[in-house]
Tab-separated table of C-alpha atoms and ligand atoms in Angstrom:
chain	number	residue	atom	x	y	z
A	1	MET	CA	-21.940	-18.230	-4.825
A	2	LYS	CA	-20.306	-21.322	-3.201
A	3	LEU	CA	-16.330	-21.737	-3.503
A	4	PRO	CA	-14.953	-24.101	-5.923
A	5	PRO	CA	-13.315	-27.278	-4.317
A	6	PHE	CA	-9.662	-26.765	-3.066
A	7	ASP	CA	-7.230	-28.665	-0.915
A	8	TYR	CA	-5.975	-26.732	2.205
A	9	ALA	CA	-2.674	-26.842	4.116
A	10	CYS	CA	-1.603	-24.872	7.008
A	11	PRO	CA	2.205	-25.124	7.444
A	12	THR	CA	4.010	-23.983	10.458
A	13	THR	CA	7.195	-23.096	8.731
A	14	LEU	CA	8.188	-20.826	5.872
A	15	PRO	CA	10.031	-23.517	4.046
A	16	ASP	CA	7.199	-25.838	4.186
A	17	ALA	CA	4.886	-23.107	2.912
A	18	ILE	CA	7.292	-22.378	-0.070
A	19	ALA	CA	7.618	-26.038	-0.727
A	20	LEU	CA	3.680	-26.555	-0.821
A	21	LEU	CA	3.296	-23.428	-3.147
A	22	ALA	CA	6.062	-24.854	-5.519
A	23	SER	CA	4.577	-28.350	-5.631
A	24	HIS	CA	1.475	-27.354	-7.645
A	25	ASP	CA	3.115	-25.699	-10.860
A	26	GLY	CA	1.461	-22.340	-10.144
A	27	ASP	CA	-1.798	-23.998	-9.191
A	28	ALA	CA	-1.481	-23.305	-5.512
A	29	LYS	CA	-2.219	-19.806	-3.830
A	30	ALA	CA	-1.220	-18.292	-0.432
A	31	LEU	CA	-4.099	-17.438	1.846
A	32	ALA	CA	-3.664	-14.545	4.225
A	33	GLY	CA	-6.735	-12.765	5.485
A	34	GLY	CA	-8.949	-13.922	2.671
A	35	GLN	CA	-10.610	-10.506	2.092
A	36	SER	CA	-9.744	-10.531	-1.681
A	37	LEU	CA	-8.966	-14.168	-2.416
A	38	MET	CA	-12.229	-15.522	-1.042
A	39	PRO	CA	-14.333	-13.266	-3.349
A	40	MET	CA	-12.167	-14.125	-6.216
A	41	LEU	CA	-12.639	-17.851	-5.600
A	42	ALA	CA	-16.413	-17.102	-5.107
A	43	PHE	CA	-16.576	-15.333	-8.514
A	44	ARG	CA	-14.289	-18.112	-10.189
A	45	LEU	CA	-11.621	-15.506	-10.910
A	46	ALA	CA	-9.208	-17.697	-9.308
A	47	GLN	CA	-9.581	-21.587	-9.043
A	48	PRO	CA	-6.421	-22.906	-7.371
A	49	ALA	CA	-5.942	-26.617	-6.526
A	50	LEU	CA	-4.520	-25.755	-3.200
A	51	LEU	CA	-4.783	-23.025	-0.559
A	52	VAL	CA	-1.681	-22.456	1.705
A	53	ASP	CA	-2.782	-20.690	4.814
A	54	LEU	CA	0.047	-18.393	6.109
A	55	ARG	CA	-1.552	-17.720	9.563
A	56	LYS	CA	0.775	-19.980	11.585
A	57	LEU	CA	4.023	-18.443	10.084
A	58	ALA	CA	5.682	-16.601	12.817
A	59	ASP	CA	8.313	-15.151	10.553
A	60	LEU	CA	5.537	-13.069	8.864
A	61	ARG	CA	4.331	-11.460	11.913
A	62	GLY	CA	5.216	-8.309	13.921
A	63	ILE	CA	5.995	-4.673	13.372
A	64	ARG	CA	9.760	-3.952	13.800
A	65	ILE	CA	10.739	-0.280	14.215
A	66	SER	CA	14.321	0.594	14.301
A	67	ASP	CA	16.939	3.168	12.880
A	68	ARG	CA	16.595	1.258	9.663
A	69	GLY	CA	12.824	2.294	9.502
A	70	VAL	CA	9.537	0.340	9.797
A	71	ALA	CA	9.474	-3.393	8.730
A	72	LEU	CA	5.980	-4.727	8.603
A	73	GLY	CA	5.653	-8.433	8.565
A	74	ALA	CA	3.461	-9.844	5.755
A	75	MET	CA	0.763	-11.111	8.147
A	76	VAL	CA	0.454	-7.743	9.985
A	77	ARG	CA	-3.052	-6.713	10.032
A	78	TRP	CA	-4.658	-3.272	9.395
A	79	ARG	CA	-5.779	-3.354	12.909
A	80	ASP	CA	-2.204	-3.802	14.122
A	81	ILE	CA	-1.119	-0.789	12.340
A	82	GLU	CA	-3.957	1.123	13.668
A	83	ASP	CA	-3.583	0.118	17.248
A	84	ASP	CA	0.467	0.605	17.172
A	85	VAL	CA	1.103	4.086	18.917
A	86	ARG	CA	4.755	3.830	18.037
A	87	LEU	CA	3.739	4.551	14.240
A	88	ASP	CA	2.277	7.810	15.231
A	89	HIS	CA	6.008	9.158	15.142
A	90	ALA	CA	7.818	6.459	13.294
A	91	HIS	CA	5.604	6.471	10.274
A	92	PRO	CA	2.598	8.892	10.519
A	93	LEU	CA	1.886	8.706	6.794
A	94	LEU	CA	1.360	4.967	6.958
A	95	LYS	CA	-1.093	5.307	9.875
A	96	ALA	CA	-2.983	8.142	8.156
A	97	ALA	CA	-3.291	5.994	4.809
A	98	ILE	CA	-4.271	2.797	6.547
A	99	ALA	CA	-7.232	4.618	8.493
A	100	HIS	CA	-8.798	4.855	5.274
A	101	VAL	CA	-8.714	1.052	4.400
A	102	ALA	CA	-12.103	-0.640	4.322
A	103	HIS	CA	-14.414	-1.075	7.382
A	104	TYR	CA	-13.755	-2.365	10.981
A	105	GLN	CA	-14.352	-6.087	10.044
A	106	ILE	CA	-12.030	-6.170	6.963
A	107	ARG	CA	-9.323	-4.145	8.932
A	108	ASN	CA	-9.581	-7.048	11.361
A	109	ARG	CA	-8.674	-9.642	8.850
A	110	GLY	CA	-6.717	-7.895	5.954
A	111	THR	CA	-3.033	-8.056	5.763
A	112	VAL	CA	-0.016	-6.021	4.491
A	113	GLY	CA	1.366	-8.985	2.527
A	114	GLY	CA	-2.142	-9.811	1.027
A	115	SER	CA	-2.642	-6.070	-0.069
A	116	ILE	CA	0.583	-5.845	-1.645
A	117	ALA	CA	0.453	-9.217	-3.402
A	118	HIS	CA	-3.158	-8.432	-4.607
A	119	ALA	CA	-1.801	-5.189	-6.088
A	120	ASP	CA	-5.232	-3.287	-6.378
A	121	PRO	CA	-4.352	0.081	-7.981
A	122	ALA	CA	-6.813	1.523	-5.712
A	123	ALA	CA	-5.421	0.158	-2.287
A	124	GLU	CA	-3.791	2.212	0.219
A	125	MET	CA	-0.678	-0.009	1.231
A	126	PRO	CA	0.696	-0.516	-2.340
A	127	GLY	CA	0.324	3.401	-2.736
A	128	ILE	CA	2.213	3.897	0.442
A	129	ALA	CA	4.999	1.344	-0.684
A	130	MET	CA	5.556	3.181	-3.910
A	131	THR	CA	5.478	6.620	-2.418
A	132	CYS	CA	7.925	5.688	0.308
A	133	ASP	CA	10.339	3.624	-1.908
A	134	ALA	CA	9.526	0.469	0.109
A	135	GLU	CA	11.381	-2.795	-0.122
A	136	ILE	CA	9.621	-6.123	-0.424
A	137	ALA	CA	11.262	-8.974	0.943
A	138	VAL	CA	10.093	-12.287	-0.512
A	139	ALA	CA	11.242	-15.808	-0.162
A	140	GLY	CA	10.811	-18.745	-2.810
A	141	LYS	CA	12.120	-21.983	-3.878
A	142	SER	CA	15.205	-20.153	-5.324
A	143	GLY	CA	15.827	-18.186	-2.185
A	144	ALA	CA	15.094	-14.866	-0.772
A	145	ARG	CA	15.261	-11.647	-2.592
A	146	VAL	CA	14.313	-7.891	-2.117
A	147	ILE	CA	12.181	-6.162	-4.734
A	148	GLN	CA	11.924	-2.374	-4.773
A	149	ALA	CA	8.396	-1.195	-4.844
A	150	ALA	CA	8.740	0.601	-8.395
A	151	ASP	CA	9.715	-2.801	-9.933
A	152	PHE	CA	7.079	-4.861	-7.747
A	153	PHE	CA	3.968	-3.416	-9.065
A	154	GLN	CA	3.643	-4.251	-12.860
A	155	GLY	CA	-0.185	-3.551	-13.556
A	156	ALA	CA	-3.357	-4.055	-11.977
A	157	LEU	CA	-3.334	-7.148	-9.933
A	158	THR	CA	0.064	-7.988	-11.345
A	159	THR	CA	3.299	-8.171	-9.610
A	160	ALA	CA	6.867	-9.493	-9.911
A	161	LEU	CA	6.097	-12.307	-7.477
A	162	THR	CA	6.608	-15.801	-8.878
A	163	PRO	CA	3.893	-18.393	-7.977
A	164	ASP	CA	6.234	-20.067	-5.412
A	165	GLU	CA	7.145	-16.724	-3.769
A	166	ILE	CA	5.787	-15.481	-0.419
A	167	ILE	CA	6.128	-11.957	0.698
A	168	VAL	CA	7.873	-11.950	4.138
A	169	GLU	CA	8.130	-8.375	4.968
A	170	VAL	CA	7.579	-4.793	3.698
A	171	ARG	CA	10.258	-2.207	4.798
A	172	LEU	CA	9.717	1.338	4.865
A	173	PRO	CA	12.808	3.619	5.136
A	174	PRO	CA	13.332	5.677	8.203
A	175	TRP	CA	10.984	8.706	8.734
A	176	PRO	CA	12.908	11.674	10.078
A	177	ALA	CA	11.546	14.105	12.732
A	178	GLY	CA	10.076	17.282	11.288
A	179	ARG	CA	9.092	15.528	7.790
A	180	ARG	CA	6.237	17.263	6.294
A	181	TRP	CA	3.666	15.152	4.969
A	182	GLY	CA	-0.136	14.824	3.986
A	183	PHE	CA	-2.533	12.088	2.831
A	184	GLN	CA	-5.773	12.933	1.147
A	185	GLU	CA	-8.295	10.451	-0.178
A	186	PHE	CA	-11.565	10.741	-2.115
A	187	ALA	CA	-14.092	7.804	-1.865
A	188	ARG	CA	-17.684	7.565	-2.201
A	189	ARG	CA	-18.226	6.502	1.434
A	190	ARG	CA	-15.715	6.124	4.132
A	191	GLY	CA	-14.151	2.837	4.043
A	192	ASP	CA	-14.813	2.270	0.335
A	193	PHE	CA	-11.767	1.919	-2.152
A	194	ALA	CA	-10.247	5.201	-3.083
A	195	MET	CA	-11.584	6.891	-6.262
A	196	ALA	CA	-8.295	8.786	-5.999
A	197	ALA	CA	-5.817	9.264	-3.309
A	198	ALA	CA	-2.543	11.185	-2.830
A	199	ALA	CA	0.363	10.839	-0.425
A	200	VAL	CA	2.952	13.558	-0.230
A	201	PHE	CA	6.053	13.969	1.966
A	202	TYR	CA	9.203	16.108	1.936
A	203	ASP	CA	11.964	17.304	4.124
A	204	GLU	CA	13.354	20.767	4.349
A	205	ASP	CA	16.759	22.194	4.239
A	206	ALA	CA	18.265	24.882	6.687
A	207	LYS	CA	16.493	27.548	4.433
A	208	ARG	CA	13.275	25.716	4.652
A	209	LYS	CA	13.167	24.724	1.033
A	210	ALA	CA	11.774	21.381	0.337
A	211	ARG	CA	13.955	18.408	-0.596
A	212	ASN	CA	13.467	14.731	-0.956
A	213	ALA	CA	9.971	15.292	-2.138
A	214	HIS	CA	7.777	12.225	-2.884
A	215	VAL	CA	4.443	12.465	-4.289
A	216	GLY	CA	2.370	9.314	-5.025
A	217	ALA	CA	-0.982	8.827	-6.514
A	218	ILE	CA	-3.344	5.960	-5.912
A	219	GLY	CA	-6.460	4.872	-7.868
A	220	VAL	CA	-5.617	6.860	-11.060
A	221	GLY	CA	-3.623	4.221	-12.926
A	222	ASP	CA	-3.256	0.535	-13.479
A	223	ARG	CA	-0.758	0.613	-10.462
A	224	PRO	CA	0.276	2.957	-7.716
A	225	LEU	CA	1.967	5.931	-9.336
A	226	ARG	CA	4.945	8.406	-8.429
A	227	LEU	CA	4.351	11.787	-9.872
A	228	ALA	CA	7.977	12.789	-10.628
A	229	ALA	CA	6.894	16.140	-12.325
A	230	ALA	CA	4.967	17.110	-9.078
A	231	GLU	CA	8.193	16.074	-7.104
A	232	ASP	CA	10.482	18.323	-9.420
A	233	VAL	CA	8.166	21.242	-8.692
A	234	LEU	CA	8.544	20.918	-4.806
A	235	ASN	CA	12.173	20.024	-4.582
A	236	GLY	CA	14.372	23.190	-4.072
A	237	ARG	CA	11.507	25.567	-3.444
A	238	SER	CA	9.885	27.183	-0.547
A	239	ILE	CA	6.251	25.844	-0.347
A	240	ASP	CA	4.296	28.960	-0.948
A	241	ASP	CA	1.202	29.824	-3.007
A	242	ALA	CA	3.287	30.029	-6.209
A	243	THR	CA	4.745	26.555	-5.685
A	244	ILE	CA	1.455	25.045	-4.800
A	245	ALA	CA	0.105	26.586	-8.094
A	246	ARG	CA	2.818	24.853	-10.042
A	247	PHE	CA	2.475	21.741	-7.975
A	248	CYS	CA	-1.211	21.286	-9.049
A	249	GLU	CA	-0.432	21.960	-12.655
A	250	ALA	CA	2.188	19.276	-12.517
A	251	HIS	CA	-0.378	16.792	-11.184
A	252	ALA	CA	-2.416	17.546	-14.327
A	253	ALA	CA	0.553	17.379	-16.586
A	254	ALA	CA	1.726	14.101	-15.156
A	255	GLU	CA	-1.476	12.031	-15.924
A	256	PRO	CA	-3.691	14.320	-18.119
A	257	THR	CA	-6.817	12.450	-18.931
A	258	ARG	CA	-7.198	10.344	-15.926
A	259	ILE	CA	-6.152	12.920	-13.258
A	260	VAL	CA	-8.727	15.429	-15.114
A	261	ASP	CA	-11.619	12.852	-14.450
A	262	VAL	CA	-10.373	12.465	-10.885
A	263	LEU	CA	-10.292	16.152	-10.454
A	264	VAL	CA	-13.791	16.682	-11.648
A	265	ASN	CA	-15.154	13.749	-9.353
A	266	ALA	CA	-13.135	14.713	-6.473
A	267	ALA	CA	-14.355	18.282	-6.705
A	268	LEU	CA	-17.916	17.285	-6.812
A	269	ILE	CA	-17.443	15.171	-3.856
A	270	GLU	CA	-15.093	16.942	-1.508
A	271	GLY	CA	-14.447	20.321	-2.841
A	272	GLY	CA	-11.105	19.944	-4.836
A	273	PHE	CA	-7.977	17.881	-5.189
A	274	ASP	CA	-6.046	20.925	-4.261
A	275	ASN	CA	-6.735	19.820	-0.578
A	276	VAL	CA	-3.602	17.768	-1.089
A	277	SER	CA	-1.683	21.142	-1.229
A	278	VAL	CA	-3.122	22.475	1.844
A	279	VAL	CA	-1.720	19.289	3.667
A	280	VAL	CA	1.688	19.988	2.039
A	281	LEU	CA	1.836	23.336	3.810
A	282	LYS	CA	0.569	21.975	7.188
A	283	PRO	CA	2.615	19.108	8.789
B	301	FAD	P1	-5.992	-12.464	0.805
B	301	FAD	O1	-7.279	-12.070	0.311
B	301	FAD	O2	-5.854	-13.693	1.662
B	301	FAD	O3	-4.911	-12.519	-0.515
B	301	FAD	C1	-4.951	-11.732	-1.624
B	301	FAD	C2	-4.055	-12.212	-2.561
B	301	FAD	O4	-2.725	-12.082	-2.061
B	301	FAD	C3	-4.045	-13.588	-3.122
B	301	FAD	O5	-3.689	-13.834	-4.259
B	301	FAD	C4	-3.057	-14.403	-2.068
B	301	FAD	O6	-2.451	-15.600	-2.654
B	301	FAD	C5	-1.930	-13.339	-2.066
B	301	FAD	N1	-1.211	-13.414	-0.826
B	301	FAD	C6	-1.573	-13.060	0.419
B	301	FAD	N2	-0.535	-12.927	1.270
B	301	FAD	C7	0.474	-13.313	0.710
B	301	FAD	C8	2.008	-13.288	0.958
B	301	FAD	N3	2.428	-13.173	2.171
B	301	FAD	N4	2.871	-13.661	0.042
B	301	FAD	C9	2.283	-13.782	-1.262
B	301	FAD	N5	1.203	-13.670	-1.709
B	301	FAD	C10	0.170	-13.377	-0.784
B	301	FAD	N6	-8.172	-2.616	0.626
B	301	FAD	C11	-7.739	-1.398	0.734
B	301	FAD	O7	-6.552	-1.128	0.485
B	301	FAD	N7	-8.557	-0.350	0.640
B	301	FAD	C12	-9.893	-0.475	0.907
B	301	FAD	O8	-10.785	0.493	0.986
B	301	FAD	C13	-10.565	-1.705	0.953
B	301	FAD	N8	-11.830	-1.995	1.022
B	301	FAD	C14	-12.191	-3.235	1.058
B	301	FAD	C15	-13.502	-3.521	1.047
B	301	FAD	C16	-14.144	-4.820	1.029
B	301	FAD	C17	-15.640	-5.060	1.304
B	301	FAD	C18	-13.282	-5.815	1.150
B	301	FAD	C19	-13.838	-7.262	1.117
B	301	FAD	C20	-11.841	-5.709	1.036
B	301	FAD	C21	-11.344	-4.309	1.017
B	301	FAD	N9	-10.016	-4.237	0.903
B	301	FAD	C22	-9.570	-2.940	0.964
B	301	FAD	C23	-8.904	-5.184	0.637
B	301	FAD	C24	-8.485	-5.684	2.141
B	301	FAD	O9	-7.953	-4.557	2.733
B	301	FAD	C25	-7.354	-6.809	2.187
B	301	FAD	O10	-6.146	-6.199	2.472
B	301	FAD	C26	-7.039	-7.276	0.911
B	301	FAD	O11	-8.067	-7.953	0.464
B	301	FAD	C27	-5.791	-8.278	0.793
B	301	FAD	O12	-5.426	-8.846	2.075
B	301	FAD	P2	-5.702	-10.111	2.566
B	301	FAD	O13	-4.888	-10.487	3.802
B	301	FAD	O14	-7.146	-10.449	2.737
B	301	FAD	O15	-5.177	-11.076	1.439
């Protein structure tokens, strides 16, 4: 289907982009990679009067790695993450998750900011943001603010962003050496959206007991989830068979109906959601 008519602007500064978005009383939209927005226009799920293309905004580009963690500019594309060898150590969980995003052509266009703003509950980047306690730095006509991932995702395709706000950067906290982690995803075909995915990491204390466990689930709710019950099971315990068994029970307890559905589907396709636990054991 043809796109509906719209005006187009391609500002070169962030303040100009914000002013353009603010000028249309919520009837303007930012355009990043266009991988979700263009289909939404084609299906008339969105009909903004103005598209504000973000591609010339230098402030939104680049991956910065420092002792404060990994900062992903909103216009960083999946391909940039894939190609950045520094992330193999600086954030291996991010890299592993993004390897599951879509197909080559889409990874060439899709952006971190677009995915976070679109807030598809089955998308990998929002799931990683939630699992890792990311901070989402945004700028709008009232100034800049930082939103915690837990407050940002409010439902399917619904976020805390106001219509004039632009995501500038997504900040992931530092990733210590020796951290154990795993990412498992079930999709009908490689590159499809996840039917379900789980991201797990924890650190170890001197007695090799897990601490700081983070467990996230993708595609099993109206937004990316943190499974607090599963985290409680891991923290303070050695990761052995008994802990793994409790961990899997906690998955089921956290989201009874939906997770059971996912378990059944996943078991049919890949041989069992318990693969997540296998990854917990093996960094
Ligand atoms: P756009 O489509 O340009 O924008 C999406 C939304 O975000 C719009 O509402 C736009 O206004 C808003 N927006 C964009 N940037 C900003 C910003 N900086 N600040 C505020 N608002 C902003 N994704 C996955 O995670 N996993 C998959 O498996 C997957 N499979 C896909 C398969 C297909 C066939 C397609 C077409 C897409 C798939 N995607 C998948 C989505 C893709 O990865 C894109 O990342 C995603 O569509 C959004 O990024 P974008 O840059 O294209 O954003």
